[in-house]
């Protein structure tokens, strides 16, 4: 049961919101069978502090400042999704970091072109998912419920 409650942090970046891709992206996670645990509504313009913390592992990379600026340049849709292997499968659904390397059928492969405008974030490990979820959400903002489709999605 616990494995089926793995959680990942997914954020639609400002370009994804501005380009009207929110519905398409949420639809992919919903139709896969993952459960929506939390979503910030209305979308939030993240503070520089939050974004710097979120991308702290990349602080020495040359694109770090530009990345933080881009991520704060408009509203983002921050979400938590739950399900079996959702971290790894979520990354497969996103595609590669560089959309040019992302296969058609993935979100980045279908909807974007450049690495600096790759429309969506997804946690890369269970450990970073837990870190990111606690950075963006308070515990009481995460909702526990069993989807009525649960036994039709899992054996
Ligand atoms: P991902 O978002 O696939 O987890 P990452 O954590 O390595 O990738 O980097 C975070 C974001 O930083 C990425 O989504 C886009 C940006 N980025 C990564 N590499 C870049 C590069 N070489 N040039 C510009 N932006 C880059
Ligand atoms: Mg990453």
PDB file of C-alpha atoms and ligand atoms in Angstrom:
ATOM      1  CA  UNK A   1       0.000   0.000   0.000  1.00  0.00           C
ATOM      2  CA  UNK A   2       2.757   2.456   1.001  1.00  0.00           C
ATOM      3  CA  UNK A   3       4.398   2.128  -2.422  1.00  0.00           C
ATOM      4  CA  UNK A   4       1.123   3.161  -4.035  1.00  0.00           C
ATOM      5  CA  UNK A   5       1.205   6.340  -1.960  1.00  0.00           C
ATOM      6  CA  UNK A   6       4.545   7.593  -3.281  1.00  0.00           C
ATOM      7  CA  UNK A   7       4.322  11.317  -4.001  1.00  0.00           C
ATOM      8  CA  UNK A   8       6.011  13.696  -6.400  1.00  0.00           C
ATOM      9  CA  UNK A   9       6.116  17.453  -6.784  1.00  0.00           C
ATOM     10  CA  UNK A  10       5.073  18.708 -10.213  1.00  0.00           C
ATOM     11  CA  UNK A  11       5.029  22.386 -11.182  1.00  0.00           C
ATOM     12  CA  UNK A  12       3.805  23.913 -14.415  1.00  0.00           C
ATOM     13  CA  UNK A  13       6.293  26.701 -15.039  1.00  0.00           C
ATOM     14  CA  UNK A  14       5.341  30.280 -16.039  1.00  0.00           C
ATOM     15  CA  UNK A  15       5.663  29.496 -19.773  1.00  0.00           C
ATOM     16  CA  UNK A  16       3.331  26.504 -19.427  1.00  0.00           C
ATOM     17  CA  UNK A  17       0.754  28.668 -17.654  1.00  0.00           C
ATOM     18  CA  UNK A  18       1.069  31.569 -20.107  1.00  0.00           C
ATOM     19  CA  UNK A  19       0.756  29.221 -23.065  1.00  0.00           C
ATOM     20  CA  UNK A  20      -2.472  27.720 -21.766  1.00  0.00           C
ATOM     21  CA  UNK A  21      -1.095  24.211 -21.218  1.00  0.00           C
ATOM     22  CA  UNK A  22      -2.320  23.730 -17.642  1.00  0.00           C
ATOM     23  CA  UNK A  23      -5.339  21.627 -18.609  1.00  0.00           C
ATOM     24  CA  UNK A  24      -3.400  19.417 -21.037  1.00  0.00           C
ATOM     25  CA  UNK A  25      -0.701  18.710 -18.458  1.00  0.00           C
ATOM     26  CA  UNK A  26      -3.092  17.939 -15.599  1.00  0.00           C
ATOM     27  CA  UNK A  27      -5.072  15.705 -17.953  1.00  0.00           C
ATOM     28  CA  UNK A  28      -2.032  13.485 -18.602  1.00  0.00           C
ATOM     29  CA  UNK A  29      -1.475  12.818 -14.905  1.00  0.00           C
ATOM     30  CA  UNK A  30      -5.193  12.261 -14.313  1.00  0.00           C
ATOM     31  CA  UNK A  31      -5.685   9.903 -17.217  1.00  0.00           C
ATOM     32  CA  UNK A  32      -2.597   7.898 -16.255  1.00  0.00           C
ATOM     33  CA  UNK A  33      -4.314   7.088 -12.968  1.00  0.00           C
ATOM     34  CA  UNK A  34      -2.290   9.182 -10.537  1.00  0.00           C
ATOM     35  CA  UNK A  35      -4.140  10.867  -7.693  1.00  0.00           C
ATOM     36  CA  UNK A  36      -4.132  14.642  -7.215  1.00  0.00           C
ATOM     37  CA  UNK A  37      -3.055  15.320  -3.638  1.00  0.00           C
ATOM     38  CA  UNK A  38      -2.598  19.085  -3.690  1.00  0.00           C
ATOM     39  CA  UNK A  39      -2.620  22.032  -6.060  1.00  0.00           C
ATOM     40  CA  UNK A  40      -2.042  25.713  -5.339  1.00  0.00           C
ATOM     41  CA  UNK A  41      -4.992  27.723  -6.503  1.00  0.00           C
ATOM     42  CA  UNK A  42      -4.876  30.404  -7.657  1.00  0.00           C
ATOM     43  CA  UNK A  43      -1.486  29.817  -9.287  1.00  0.00           C
ATOM     44  CA  UNK A  44       1.257  31.563  -7.334  1.00  0.00           C
ATOM     45  CA  UNK A  45       4.150  33.803  -8.305  1.00  0.00           C
ATOM     46  CA  UNK A  46       6.892  32.125  -6.321  1.00  0.00           C
ATOM     47  CA  UNK A  47       9.264  34.267  -4.252  1.00  0.00           C
ATOM     48  CA  UNK A  48      12.942  34.491  -5.153  1.00  0.00           C
ATOM     49  CA  UNK A  49      13.793  32.873  -1.795  1.00  0.00           C
ATOM     50  CA  UNK A  50      11.566  29.872  -2.485  1.00  0.00           C
ATOM     51  CA  UNK A  51      12.916  29.410  -6.019  1.00  0.00           C
ATOM     52  CA  UNK A  52      16.540  29.713  -4.914  1.00  0.00           C
ATOM     53  CA  UNK A  53      15.884  27.060  -2.291  1.00  0.00           C
ATOM     54  CA  UNK A  54      14.011  24.874  -4.760  1.00  0.00           C
ATOM     55  CA  UNK A  55      16.960  24.904  -7.192  1.00  0.00           C
ATOM     56  CA  UNK A  56      19.701  25.056  -4.520  1.00  0.00           C
ATOM     57  CA  UNK A  57      21.534  22.025  -6.003  1.00  0.00           C
ATOM     58  CA  UNK A  58      22.094  24.048  -9.203  1.00  0.00           C
ATOM     59  CA  UNK A  59      23.428  27.186  -7.475  1.00  0.00           C
ATOM     60  CA  UNK A  60      26.862  26.920  -9.095  1.00  0.00           C
ATOM     61  CA  UNK A  61      25.559  26.413 -12.624  1.00  0.00           C
ATOM     62  CA  UNK A  62      25.849  29.348 -15.038  1.00  0.00           C
ATOM     63  CA  UNK A  63      22.117  29.308 -15.775  1.00  0.00           C
ATOM     64  CA  UNK A  64      21.044  29.434 -12.090  1.00  0.00           C
ATOM     65  CA  UNK A  65      20.201  33.162 -11.885  1.00  0.00           C
ATOM     66  CA  UNK A  66      18.360  33.115 -15.209  1.00  0.00           C
ATOM     67  CA  UNK A  67      16.462  30.013 -14.113  1.00  0.00           C
ATOM     68  CA  UNK A  68      15.330  31.649 -10.860  1.00  0.00           C
ATOM     69  CA  UNK A  69      14.289  34.798 -12.755  1.00  0.00           C
ATOM     70  CA  UNK A  70      12.311  32.832 -15.357  1.00  0.00           C
ATOM     71  CA  UNK A  71      10.581  30.741 -12.690  1.00  0.00           C
ATOM     72  CA  UNK A  72       9.505  33.927 -10.886  1.00  0.00           C
ATOM     73  CA  UNK A  73       8.420  35.743 -14.039  1.00  0.00           C
ATOM     74  CA  UNK A  74       4.788  34.628 -13.768  1.00  0.00           C
ATOM     75  CA  UNK A  75       2.426  32.288 -11.985  1.00  0.00           C
ATOM     76  CA  UNK A  76       3.253  28.612 -11.591  1.00  0.00           C
ATOM     77  CA  UNK A  77       0.839  25.762 -10.893  1.00  0.00           C
ATOM     78  CA  UNK A  78       2.348  23.734  -8.047  1.00  0.00           C
ATOM     79  CA  UNK A  79       0.945  20.240  -7.499  1.00  0.00           C
ATOM     80  CA  UNK A  80       1.502  16.995  -5.656  1.00  0.00           C
ATOM     81  CA  UNK A  81       0.599  13.733  -7.406  1.00  0.00           C
ATOM     82  CA  UNK A  82       0.498  10.284  -5.835  1.00  0.00           C
ATOM     83  CA  UNK A  83       0.768   6.714  -7.061  1.00  0.00           C
ATOM     84  CA  UNK A  84       2.988   3.692  -7.608  1.00  0.00           C
ATOM     85  CA  UNK A  85       6.423   4.844  -8.869  1.00  0.00           C
ATOM     86  CA  UNK A  86       5.011   8.315  -9.518  1.00  0.00           C
ATOM     87  CA  UNK A  87       8.438   9.985  -9.203  1.00  0.00           C
ATOM     88  CA  UNK A  88      10.084   7.864 -11.896  1.00  0.00           C
ATOM     89  CA  UNK A  89       7.021   7.564 -14.110  1.00  0.00           C
ATOM     90  CA  UNK A  90       6.399  11.302 -13.745  1.00  0.00           C
ATOM     91  CA  UNK A  91       9.901  11.970 -15.089  1.00  0.00           C
ATOM     92  CA  UNK A  92       9.242   9.641 -18.032  1.00  0.00           C
ATOM     93  CA  UNK A  93       6.005  11.536 -18.741  1.00  0.00           C
ATOM     94  CA  UNK A  94       7.909  14.862 -18.649  1.00  0.00           C
ATOM     95  CA  UNK A  95      10.636  13.744 -21.059  1.00  0.00           C
ATOM     96  CA  UNK A  96      14.275  14.825 -20.958  1.00  0.00           C
ATOM     97  CA  UNK A  97      15.459  18.117 -19.423  1.00  0.00           C
ATOM     98  CA  UNK A  98      16.216  19.401 -22.933  1.00  0.00           C
ATOM     99  CA  UNK A  99      13.022  19.258 -25.029  1.00  0.00           C
ATOM    100  CA  UNK A 100      15.223  18.604 -28.085  1.00  0.00           C
ATOM    101  CA  UNK A 101      16.078  15.198 -26.574  1.00  0.00           C
ATOM    102  CA  UNK A 102      12.497  14.469 -25.469  1.00  0.00           C
ATOM    103  CA  UNK A 103      10.487  11.932 -27.432  1.00  0.00           C
ATOM    104  CA  UNK A 104       7.117  12.787 -28.951  1.00  0.00           C
ATOM    105  CA  UNK A 105       4.448  11.631 -26.520  1.00  0.00           C
ATOM    106  CA  UNK A 106       6.236  13.202 -23.552  1.00  0.00           C
ATOM    107  CA  UNK A 107       5.130  16.579 -22.227  1.00  0.00           C
ATOM    108  CA  UNK A 108       8.373  18.352 -23.118  1.00  0.00           C
ATOM    109  CA  UNK A 109       8.565  16.427 -26.392  1.00  0.00           C
ATOM    110  CA  UNK A 110       5.092  17.566 -27.405  1.00  0.00           C
ATOM    111  CA  UNK A 111       4.858  21.115 -26.108  1.00  0.00           C
ATOM    112  CA  UNK A 112       8.218  22.902 -26.047  1.00  0.00           C
ATOM    113  CA  UNK A 113      11.538  23.476 -27.815  1.00  0.00           C
ATOM    114  CA  UNK A 114      14.234  25.029 -25.592  1.00  0.00           C
ATOM    115  CA  UNK A 115      15.781  23.867 -22.295  1.00  0.00           C
ATOM    116  CA  UNK A 116      15.287  27.313 -20.735  1.00  0.00           C
ATOM    117  CA  UNK A 117      11.551  27.202 -21.536  1.00  0.00           C
ATOM    118  CA  UNK A 118      10.729  23.577 -20.794  1.00  0.00           C
ATOM    119  CA  UNK A 119       7.297  24.312 -19.210  1.00  0.00           C
ATOM    120  CA  UNK A 120       7.262  21.793 -16.364  1.00  0.00           C
ATOM    121  CA  UNK A 121       9.167  20.633 -13.288  1.00  0.00           C
ATOM    122  CA  UNK A 122       9.082  17.141 -11.782  1.00  0.00           C
ATOM    123  CA  UNK A 123      11.020  15.779  -8.791  1.00  0.00           C
ATOM    124  CA  UNK A 124      13.951  13.529  -9.732  1.00  0.00           C
ATOM    125  CA  UNK A 125      13.941  11.220  -6.666  1.00  0.00           C
ATOM    126  CA  UNK A 126      11.698  10.317  -3.745  1.00  0.00           C
ATOM    127  CA  UNK A 127      14.071  12.212  -1.469  1.00  0.00           C
ATOM    128  CA  UNK A 128      13.925  15.426  -3.493  1.00  0.00           C
ATOM    129  CA  UNK A 129      10.146  15.008  -3.884  1.00  0.00           C
ATOM    130  CA  UNK A 130       9.747  15.002  -0.106  1.00  0.00           C
ATOM    131  CA  UNK A 131      11.996  18.054   0.189  1.00  0.00           C
ATOM    132  CA  UNK A 132      10.158  19.952  -2.554  1.00  0.00           C
ATOM    133  CA  UNK A 133       6.695  19.050  -1.246  1.00  0.00           C
ATOM    134  CA  UNK A 134       7.554  20.388   2.202  1.00  0.00           C
ATOM    135  CA  UNK A 135       9.075  23.516   0.667  1.00  0.00           C
ATOM    136  CA  UNK A 136       5.955  24.368  -1.365  1.00  0.00           C
ATOM    137  CA  UNK A 137       3.116  22.989   0.775  1.00  0.00           C
ATOM    138  CA  UNK A 138       2.042  22.909   4.406  1.00  0.00           C
ATOM    139  CA  UNK A 139       1.107  19.404   5.637  1.00  0.00           C
ATOM    140  CA  UNK A 140      -2.574  20.418   5.982  1.00  0.00           C
ATOM    141  CA  UNK A 141      -2.659  21.366   2.290  1.00  0.00           C
ATOM    142  CA  UNK A 142      -2.143  17.703   1.301  1.00  0.00           C
ATOM    143  CA  UNK A 143      -5.395  15.780   1.127  1.00  0.00           C
ATOM    144  CA  UNK A 144      -5.725  12.074   1.865  1.00  0.00           C
ATOM    145  CA  UNK A 145      -8.602  10.231   0.266  1.00  0.00           C
ATOM    146  CA  UNK A 146      -8.973   7.028  -1.687  1.00  0.00           C
ATOM    147  CA  UNK A 147      -9.876   7.484  -5.305  1.00  0.00           C
ATOM    148  CA  UNK A 148     -13.059   5.571  -6.195  1.00  0.00           C
ATOM    149  CA  UNK A 149     -11.070   4.202  -9.161  1.00  0.00           C
ATOM    150  CA  UNK A 150      -8.283   2.817  -6.929  1.00  0.00           C
ATOM    151  CA  UNK A 151      -9.188  -0.858  -7.294  1.00  0.00           C
ATOM    152  CA  UNK A 152      -9.637  -0.388 -11.063  1.00  0.00           C
ATOM    153  CA  UNK A 153      -6.136   1.081 -11.380  1.00  0.00           C
ATOM    154  CA  UNK A 154      -4.251  -1.267  -9.010  1.00  0.00           C
ATOM    155  CA  UNK A 155      -4.483  -5.086  -8.704  1.00  0.00           C
TER     156      UNK A 155
HETATM  157  P1  LIG B   1      15.052  18.919 -14.731  1.00  0.00           P
HETATM  158  O1  LIG B   1      14.131  20.107 -14.741  1.00  0.00           O
HETATM  159  O2  LIG B   1      14.814  18.018 -15.910  1.00  0.00           O
HETATM  160  O3  LIG B   1      15.039  18.175 -13.417  1.00  0.00           O
HETATM  161  P2  LIG B   1      17.608  20.031 -13.891  1.00  0.00           P
HETATM  162  O4  LIG B   1      17.137  19.801 -12.490  1.00  0.00           O
HETATM  163  O5  LIG B   1      18.942  19.524 -14.272  1.00  0.00           O
HETATM  164  O6  LIG B   1      16.538  19.457 -14.942  1.00  0.00           O
HETATM  165  O7  LIG B   1      17.576  21.586 -14.194  1.00  0.00           O
HETATM  166  C1  LIG B   1      16.517  22.390 -13.736  1.00  0.00           C
HETATM  167  C2  LIG B   1      16.109  23.330 -14.818  1.00  0.00           C
HETATM  168  O8  LIG B   1      17.195  24.181 -15.149  1.00  0.00           O
HETATM  169  C3  LIG B   1      15.726  22.671 -16.141  1.00  0.00           C
HETATM  170  O9  LIG B   1      14.392  22.222 -16.149  1.00  0.00           O
HETATM  171  C4  LIG B   1      15.952  23.766 -17.105  1.00  0.00           C
HETATM  172  C5  LIG B   1      17.151  24.502 -16.527  1.00  0.00           C
HETATM  173  N1  LIG B   1      18.397  24.021 -17.163  1.00  0.00           N
HETATM  174  C6  LIG B   1      19.000  22.830 -16.979  1.00  0.00           C
HETATM  175  N2  LIG B   1      20.099  22.713 -17.717  1.00  0.00           N
HETATM  176  C7  LIG B   1      20.192  23.879 -18.411  1.00  0.00           C
HETATM  177  C8  LIG B   1      21.118  24.397 -19.352  1.00  0.00           C
HETATM  178  N3  LIG B   1      22.183  23.682 -19.748  1.00  0.00           N
HETATM  179  N4  LIG B   1      20.878  25.632 -19.852  1.00  0.00           N
HETATM  180  C9  LIG B   1      19.812  26.355 -19.447  1.00  0.00           C
HETATM  181  N5  LIG B   1      18.908  25.932 -18.563  1.00  0.00           N
HETATM  182  C10 LIG B   1      19.101  24.713 -18.043  1.00  0.00           C
HETATM  183 MG1  LIG B   2      15.679  18.735 -11.531  1.00  0.00          MG
END
